[in-house]
Structure formats: C-alpha cells, structure tokens
Coordinates of C-alpha atoms in Angstrom, one line a residue:
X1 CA 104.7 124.0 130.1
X2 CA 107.4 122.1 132.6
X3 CA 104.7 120.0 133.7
X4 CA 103.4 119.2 130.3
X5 CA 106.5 118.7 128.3
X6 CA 106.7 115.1 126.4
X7 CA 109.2 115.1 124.4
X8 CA 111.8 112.7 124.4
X9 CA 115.2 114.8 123.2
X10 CA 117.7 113.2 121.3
X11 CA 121.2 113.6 122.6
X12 CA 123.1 114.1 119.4
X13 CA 125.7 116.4 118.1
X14 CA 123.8 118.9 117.0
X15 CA 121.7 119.2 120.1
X16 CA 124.1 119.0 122.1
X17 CA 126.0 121.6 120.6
X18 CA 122.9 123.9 120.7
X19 CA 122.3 123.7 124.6
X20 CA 126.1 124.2 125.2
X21 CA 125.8 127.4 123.4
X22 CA 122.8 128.8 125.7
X23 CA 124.0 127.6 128.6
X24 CA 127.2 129.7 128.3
X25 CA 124.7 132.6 128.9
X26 CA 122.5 131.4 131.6
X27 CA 121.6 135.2 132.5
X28 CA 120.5 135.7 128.7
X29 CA 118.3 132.5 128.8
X30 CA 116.8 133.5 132.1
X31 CA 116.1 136.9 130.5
X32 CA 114.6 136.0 127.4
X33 CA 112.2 133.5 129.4
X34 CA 111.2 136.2 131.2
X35 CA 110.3 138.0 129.0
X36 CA 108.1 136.0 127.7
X37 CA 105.4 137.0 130.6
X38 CA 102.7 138.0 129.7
X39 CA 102.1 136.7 126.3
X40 CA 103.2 133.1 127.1
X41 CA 99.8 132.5 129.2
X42 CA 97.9 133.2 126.4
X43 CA 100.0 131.1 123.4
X44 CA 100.0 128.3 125.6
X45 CA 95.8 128.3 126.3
X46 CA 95.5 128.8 122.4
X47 CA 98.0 125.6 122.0
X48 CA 96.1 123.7 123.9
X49 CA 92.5 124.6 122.8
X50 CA 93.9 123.5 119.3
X51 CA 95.5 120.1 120.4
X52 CA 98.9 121.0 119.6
X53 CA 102.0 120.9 121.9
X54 CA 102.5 123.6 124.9
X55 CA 106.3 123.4 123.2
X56 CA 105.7 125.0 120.3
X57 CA 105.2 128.4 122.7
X58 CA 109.1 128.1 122.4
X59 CA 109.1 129.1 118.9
X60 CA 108.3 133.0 120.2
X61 CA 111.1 132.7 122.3
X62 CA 113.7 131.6 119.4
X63 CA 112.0 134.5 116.4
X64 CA 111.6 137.2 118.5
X65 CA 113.4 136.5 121.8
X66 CA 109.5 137.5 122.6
X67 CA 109.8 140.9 121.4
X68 CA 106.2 141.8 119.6
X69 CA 108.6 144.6 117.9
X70 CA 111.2 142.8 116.3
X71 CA 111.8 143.2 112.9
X72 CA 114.1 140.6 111.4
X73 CA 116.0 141.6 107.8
X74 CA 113.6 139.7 105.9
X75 CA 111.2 142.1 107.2
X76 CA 109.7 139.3 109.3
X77 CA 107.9 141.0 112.3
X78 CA 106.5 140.5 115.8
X79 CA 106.6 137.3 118.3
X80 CA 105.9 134.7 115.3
X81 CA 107.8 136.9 112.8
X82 CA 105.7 136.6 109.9
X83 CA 106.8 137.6 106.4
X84 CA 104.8 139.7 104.6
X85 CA 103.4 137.0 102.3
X86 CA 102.9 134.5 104.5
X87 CA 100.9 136.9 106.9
X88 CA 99.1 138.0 103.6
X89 CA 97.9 134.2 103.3
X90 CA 97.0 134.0 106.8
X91 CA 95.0 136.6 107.2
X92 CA 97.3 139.4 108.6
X93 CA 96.1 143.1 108.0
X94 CA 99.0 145.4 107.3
X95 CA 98.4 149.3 106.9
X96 CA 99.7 152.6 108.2
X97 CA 98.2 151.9 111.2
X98 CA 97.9 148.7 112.3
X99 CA 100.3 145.7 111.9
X100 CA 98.4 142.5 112.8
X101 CA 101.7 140.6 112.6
X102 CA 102.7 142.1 116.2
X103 CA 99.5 141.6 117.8
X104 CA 99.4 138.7 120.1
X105 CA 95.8 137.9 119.1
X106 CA 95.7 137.6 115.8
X107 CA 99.3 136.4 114.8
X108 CA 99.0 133.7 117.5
X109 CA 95.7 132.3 115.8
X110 CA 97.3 132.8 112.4
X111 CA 100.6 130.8 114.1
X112 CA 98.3 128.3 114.9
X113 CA 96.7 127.7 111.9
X114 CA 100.2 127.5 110.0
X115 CA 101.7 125.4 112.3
X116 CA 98.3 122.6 112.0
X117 CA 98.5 123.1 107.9
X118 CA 102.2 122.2 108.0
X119 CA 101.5 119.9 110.7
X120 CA 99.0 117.5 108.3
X121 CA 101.1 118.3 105.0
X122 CA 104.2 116.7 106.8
X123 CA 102.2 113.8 108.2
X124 CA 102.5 114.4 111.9
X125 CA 106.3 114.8 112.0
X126 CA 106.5 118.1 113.9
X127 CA 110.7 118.2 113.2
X128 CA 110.2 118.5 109.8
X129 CA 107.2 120.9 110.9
X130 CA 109.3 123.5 112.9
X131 CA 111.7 123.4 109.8
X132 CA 109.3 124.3 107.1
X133 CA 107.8 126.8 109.9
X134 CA 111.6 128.1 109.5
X135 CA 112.9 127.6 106.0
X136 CA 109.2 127.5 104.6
X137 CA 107.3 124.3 102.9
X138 CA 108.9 124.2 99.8
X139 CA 112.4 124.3 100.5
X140 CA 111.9 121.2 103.3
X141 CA 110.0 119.2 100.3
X142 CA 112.7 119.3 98.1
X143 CA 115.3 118.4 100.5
X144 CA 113.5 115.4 100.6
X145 CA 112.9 114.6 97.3
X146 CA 116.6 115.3 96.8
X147 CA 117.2 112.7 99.3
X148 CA 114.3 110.1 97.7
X149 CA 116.2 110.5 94.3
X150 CA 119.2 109.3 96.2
X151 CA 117.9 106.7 98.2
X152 CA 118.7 108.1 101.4
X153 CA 116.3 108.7 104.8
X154 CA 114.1 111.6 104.8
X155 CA 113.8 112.6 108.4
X156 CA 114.8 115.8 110.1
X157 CA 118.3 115.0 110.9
X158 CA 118.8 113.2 107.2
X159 CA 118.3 116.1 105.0
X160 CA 120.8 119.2 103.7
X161 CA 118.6 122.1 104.3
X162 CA 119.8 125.9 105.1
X163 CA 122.4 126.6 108.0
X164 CA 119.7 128.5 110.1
X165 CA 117.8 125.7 109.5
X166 CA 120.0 123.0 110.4
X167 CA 120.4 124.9 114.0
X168 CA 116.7 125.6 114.6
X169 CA 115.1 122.7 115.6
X170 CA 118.2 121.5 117.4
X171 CA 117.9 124.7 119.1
X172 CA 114.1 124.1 120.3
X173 CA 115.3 120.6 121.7
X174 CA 118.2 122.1 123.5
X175 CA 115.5 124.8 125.0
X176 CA 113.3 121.7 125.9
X177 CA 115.6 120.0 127.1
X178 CA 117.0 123.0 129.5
X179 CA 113.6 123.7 131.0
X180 CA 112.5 120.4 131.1
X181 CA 115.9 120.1 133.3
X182 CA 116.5 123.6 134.7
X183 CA 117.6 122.7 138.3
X184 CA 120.2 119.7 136.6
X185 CA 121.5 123.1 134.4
X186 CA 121.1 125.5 137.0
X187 CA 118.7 127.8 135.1
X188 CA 116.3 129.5 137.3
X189 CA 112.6 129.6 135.0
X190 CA 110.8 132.9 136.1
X191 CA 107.5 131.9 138.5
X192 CA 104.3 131.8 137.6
X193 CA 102.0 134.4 138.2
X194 CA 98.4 134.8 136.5
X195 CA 98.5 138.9 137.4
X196 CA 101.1 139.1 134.9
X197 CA 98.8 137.7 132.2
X198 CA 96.9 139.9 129.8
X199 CA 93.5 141.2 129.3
X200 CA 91.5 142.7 126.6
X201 CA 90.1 146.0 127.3
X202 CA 87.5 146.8 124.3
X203 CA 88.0 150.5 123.7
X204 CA 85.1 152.5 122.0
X205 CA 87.3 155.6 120.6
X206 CA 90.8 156.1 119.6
X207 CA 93.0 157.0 122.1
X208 CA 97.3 157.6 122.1
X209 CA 98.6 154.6 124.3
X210 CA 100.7 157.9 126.2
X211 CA 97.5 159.2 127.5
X212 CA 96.4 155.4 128.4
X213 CA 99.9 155.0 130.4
X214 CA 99.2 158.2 132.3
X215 CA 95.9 156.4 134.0
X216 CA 98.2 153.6 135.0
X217 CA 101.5 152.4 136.4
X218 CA 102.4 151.1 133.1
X219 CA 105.3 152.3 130.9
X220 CA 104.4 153.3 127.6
X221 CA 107.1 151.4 126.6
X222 CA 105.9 148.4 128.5
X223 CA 101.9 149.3 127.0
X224 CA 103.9 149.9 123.7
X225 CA 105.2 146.4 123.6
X226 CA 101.6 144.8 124.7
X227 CA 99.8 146.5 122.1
X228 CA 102.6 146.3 118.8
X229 CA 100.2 146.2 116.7
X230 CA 99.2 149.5 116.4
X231 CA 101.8 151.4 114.4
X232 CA 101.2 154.8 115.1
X233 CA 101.0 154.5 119.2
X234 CA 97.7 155.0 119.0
X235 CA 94.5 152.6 119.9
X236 CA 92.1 152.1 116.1
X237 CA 92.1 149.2 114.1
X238 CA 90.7 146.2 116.6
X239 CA 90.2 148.6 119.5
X240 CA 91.1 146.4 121.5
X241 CA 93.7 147.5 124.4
X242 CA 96.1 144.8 126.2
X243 CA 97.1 145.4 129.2
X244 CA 98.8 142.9 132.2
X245 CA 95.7 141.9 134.4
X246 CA 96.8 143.1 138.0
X247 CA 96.1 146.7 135.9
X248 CA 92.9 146.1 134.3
X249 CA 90.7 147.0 136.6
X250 CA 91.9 150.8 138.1
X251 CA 92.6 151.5 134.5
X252 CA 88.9 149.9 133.4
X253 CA 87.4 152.6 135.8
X254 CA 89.4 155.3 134.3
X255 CA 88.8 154.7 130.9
X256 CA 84.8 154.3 131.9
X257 CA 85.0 157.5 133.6
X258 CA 86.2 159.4 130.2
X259 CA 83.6 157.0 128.0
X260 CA 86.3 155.5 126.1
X261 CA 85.5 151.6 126.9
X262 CA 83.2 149.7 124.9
X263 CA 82.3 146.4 127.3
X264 CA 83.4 145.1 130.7
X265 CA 87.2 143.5 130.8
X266 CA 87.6 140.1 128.7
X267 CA 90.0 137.4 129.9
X268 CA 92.3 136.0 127.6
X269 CA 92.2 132.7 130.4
X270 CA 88.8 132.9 130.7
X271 CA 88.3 129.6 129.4
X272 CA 91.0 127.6 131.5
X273 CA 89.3 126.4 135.0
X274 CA 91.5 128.5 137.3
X275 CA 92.2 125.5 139.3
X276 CA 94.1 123.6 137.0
X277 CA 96.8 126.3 136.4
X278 CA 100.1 126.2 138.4
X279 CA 100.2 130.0 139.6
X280 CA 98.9 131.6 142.1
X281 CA 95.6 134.0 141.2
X282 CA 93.4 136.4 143.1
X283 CA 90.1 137.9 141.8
X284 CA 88.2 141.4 141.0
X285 CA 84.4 141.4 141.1
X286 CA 84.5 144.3 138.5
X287 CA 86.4 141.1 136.0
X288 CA 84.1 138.1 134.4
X289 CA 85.7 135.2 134.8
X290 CA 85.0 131.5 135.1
X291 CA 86.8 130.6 138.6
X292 CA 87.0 128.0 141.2
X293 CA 85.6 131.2 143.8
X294 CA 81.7 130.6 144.1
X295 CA 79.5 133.2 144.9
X296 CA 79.1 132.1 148.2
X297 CA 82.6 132.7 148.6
X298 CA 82.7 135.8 147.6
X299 CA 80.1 137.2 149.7
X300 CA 82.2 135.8 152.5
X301 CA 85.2 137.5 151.6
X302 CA 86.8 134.4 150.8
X303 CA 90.2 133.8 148.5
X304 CA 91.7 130.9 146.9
X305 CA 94.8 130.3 145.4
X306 CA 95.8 127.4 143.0
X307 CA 99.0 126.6 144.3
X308 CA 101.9 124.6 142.4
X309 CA 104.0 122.6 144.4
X310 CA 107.6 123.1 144.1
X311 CA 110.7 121.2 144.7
X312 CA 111.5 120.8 148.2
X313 CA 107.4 122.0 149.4
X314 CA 105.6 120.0 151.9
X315 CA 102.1 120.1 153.3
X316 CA 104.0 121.8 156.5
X317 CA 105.7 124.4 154.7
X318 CA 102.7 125.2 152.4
X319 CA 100.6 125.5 155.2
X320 CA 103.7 127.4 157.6
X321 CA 103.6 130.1 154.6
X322 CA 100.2 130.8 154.3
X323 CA 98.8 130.2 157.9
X324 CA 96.8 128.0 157.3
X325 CA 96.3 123.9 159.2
X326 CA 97.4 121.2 157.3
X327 CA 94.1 119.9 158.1
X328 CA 92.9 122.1 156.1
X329 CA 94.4 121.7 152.9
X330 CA 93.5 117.9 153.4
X331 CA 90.2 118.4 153.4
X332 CA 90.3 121.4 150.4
X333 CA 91.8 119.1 148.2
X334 CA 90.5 115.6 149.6
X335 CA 94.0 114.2 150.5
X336 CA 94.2 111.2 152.4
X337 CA 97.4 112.0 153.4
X338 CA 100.3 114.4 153.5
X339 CA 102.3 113.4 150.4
X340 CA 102.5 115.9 147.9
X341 CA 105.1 116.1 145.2
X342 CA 106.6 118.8 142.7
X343 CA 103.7 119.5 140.0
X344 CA 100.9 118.8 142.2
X345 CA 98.7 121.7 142.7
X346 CA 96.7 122.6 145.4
X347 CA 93.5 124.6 146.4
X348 CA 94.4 126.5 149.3
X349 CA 91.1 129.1 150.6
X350 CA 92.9 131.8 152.5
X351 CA 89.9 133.5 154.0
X352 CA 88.1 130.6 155.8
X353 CA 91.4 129.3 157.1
X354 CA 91.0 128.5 160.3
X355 CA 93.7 130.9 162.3
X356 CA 96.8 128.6 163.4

C-alpha cells in the first residue's frame, strides 16, 4: 500500500485535527495496523483486480479496527461492518450458523461491489464515496441537494452531514497521510511477510474449529477470528477453512489423514506474480501456486525471495545479510549498477548463491 498510495491529502482543519488525535496513541495505531495481517493481503489483491484504490483497505481498519468479530450498536458486523440490510442487498447469508458478513471472502467482494456502485452513482468523487459508504447514499444526496437549493458547493468538505460522518473521511486522510509519512511521525508499520497471509483449506465434513486448532499451532481464538463467519465454532456453510499460510500445509496433511479435506490448498495470492510483492516468501511443493520458482529451480533446491528495499538498504547490506555477492543480485535482477532505492524490490535466489 505505502508504495502505491496517490493521494494528495489536504491539510485542513479537520484533517489535521484527525491525525493529531491518532498520533497521541502511536502504540494503538501500530496495534490496530497490525492487526490487520492477515486479511489485508487479500483486501488489497481484490482492490486491485477491481481497479479501485489499495487505500480503501483502510476502511477495515477504521469499522472494525480489523476485528472480523465486531459488532457495532447498529448491529453492523465484521471487518466491513455490514448492516443487516445492506448485507441483505449484497448478497450476505445470515443464519444460525453462518454469518457471511465476517467472512473475509465474501464481505470483501460484497465491499467491493458497494464501494464501485457508490463509486459510479457519485461520479468518481471517492470523498463523497467513503461518506455514503458511512452515512449511506441517501443521506449524502440530500445533503447535497440541501446545498443546490442554497446555492452553495457540493463537495465533501461543503456539506452538513452527521458528526461521525464529518470525522470519517478526514480520519482516512489523516491514516493516509500517517503511513504514507510514518518515519516523519514516528510510526513503525508492521513488515511485510507473505507467511502471514491466508489460505483456503476446502473442507469436505464439518468439523469444530477446537479440534482443527489441536492439529496446529494456532489458537482457537486466533482460528476463531480467521474463520468469523461461522457462528457456532464449527466449519459448514462454505466449508471452506482459513488459516495463515506458514500453517497450511502440516495442518493440510492432517486434515487428509482424517479425510476431512475436499481439494489441495488454494491461495488467496495466487493470482499476484510473487515477484512483484514487497515481502519476503518461501514455497511448499504440497501448495499450487503461480511463482517466480521454476521447476528447474525446485529440483535444484533453489529459493528466492522478493525482497523490498527499505530505507537506509544498499546492494552491500542486502547482500552482507543474506550471503550472497553483490554480483549476484546484479545479474538476478539485470542492474547496471548498484543504486537501489526505498520501494525497489529485488529477486534475490538464495540456493544458487555463490558462497561469499
């Protein structure tokens, strides 16, 4: 997201005022961002399949502090906090058992799909988007037409609309702004790391997620929180199981062992060309994936890494930390010379490294 931000925030008031307030609690803000792995891998691949800003992955983080079990008092649930009739229209099942609304997979696609809709009805204006995402479509349009009647401008920061509203998208910029600037503010933004991310186990039975956490090393709070959607703790519905990828694959064998898994594990990434994502990756035969390992490579043992550069990195420090020659990452990533800068990312192939 840092390296894809393009937003030009407005230093007003009401902004200002916004990013003043979360930066009195720099440990909260680091916290909530945080938590945000794992889901925010998968948000920001759906954003981006769809055409629509990586930023809007922020709106998670201000709903639900990216809790999939919150609950607001308008009965507004999981990381999107749908209402009840707005998840109705989207498509969002809601029984005894299943609540689609805390699911990352479906209430993402729904989010998607509300966010384009309100998108096109507001003409592109994506302010006056995230405040009918927040106040709903109605109430934005006739603050506006309130302000036509009167002759007045009918942007964002022109109309009277409700109090939460009026500190929501100010909010969003003041979070832009502080990631976008983190190292200005002080805020340390967790690293990335794609073994954090989720995959999809597709499970042929139902099973209670306590009996799946006793295969793994995963809390059933923590497996509770990946999988929200099922109500009752126990895997029906979608049968499909979420579950941080550095786990999938002891847990894959387990669950194959007891016949409880329908097909081999599914990447929620599996579309993104590893090689283009800023975090470092390593692989599982046993997991389908489209990769920037060849088979070739594999046979020989070999490992790469997408590597994003960071503040302060050079070619000698890359290559001091991984052992490998700086000749090496030259010619891996057909550098002419030794400049690299924050945001770059490099291919670096462990295994074939010639030994320093």
């Amino acid at each position: 997201m840092l390296n894809q931000i393009d937003v030009n925030v407005p230093e007003n008031s009401r902004v200002i005022a916004e990013r003043e307030r979360l930066l009195r609690n720099p440990q909260g803000f680091e916290t909530v961002a945080l938590r945000s792995e794992p889901y925010v891998y998968y948000i920001i691949n759906q954003l981006k399949k769809n055409n629509l800003p990586v930023e809007l992955a922020l709106i998670p983080l201000i709903e639900s502090a990216y809790d999939p079990l919150a609950t607001s008092s308008a009965h507004a649930a999981g990381l999107w906090q749908f209402v009840p009739v707005t998840a109705r229209e989207y498509g969002l099942q809601q029984n005894s058992s299943f609540d689609a609304r805390r699911d990352l997979i479906a209430s993402t696609s729904s989010a998607i799909l509300l966010l384009q809709n309100l998108n096109n009805r507001f003409n592109g204006d994506w302010l006056l988007t995230l405040a009918a995402y927040n106040a709903g479509e109605g109430r934005i349009r006739r603050a506006i037409e309130k302000n036509q009647a009167k002759g007045l401008p009918i942007n964002y920061w022109s109309l009277e609309l409700p109090t939460e509203t009026m500190h929501y998208v100010p909010k969003i910029l003041a979070i832009i702004d502080i990631i976008k600037n983190n190292k200005r503010y002080g805020i340390k933004l967790p690293d990335c790391n794609y073994e954090n991310s989720l995959v999809r186990i597709d499970m042929s039975k139902n099973i209670s997620l306590a009996k799946i956490a006793k295969y793994t090393g995963i809390s059933l709070n923590e497996l509770t929180s990946y999988n929200a959607g099922y109500v009752q703790q126990t895997v029906n519905g979608p049968f499909h199981l979420l579950v941080p990828y550095t786990h999938a694959e002891t847990l894959f064998k387990k669950l194959q062992a007891e016949n409880l898994v329908a097909n081999e594990i599914t990447e929620l990434l599996q579309d993104i060309p590893h090689s283009n994502m800023p975090f470092e990756f390593s692989h599982s035969n046993s997991i389908q994936y489209n990769s920037i390992t060849s088979n070739s490579d594999r046979e020989r043992n070999v490992r790469k890494i997408a590597y994003l550069v960071k503040a302060g990195d050079s070619l000698y420090s890359i290559a001091k930390n991984y052992r490998v020659k700086i000749t090496d990452i030259l010619q891996w990533n057909n550098l002419k010379n030794s400049r690299v800068q924050e945001g770059d990312i490099l291919t670096i192939n462990l295994a074939s490294a010639n030994p320093i």
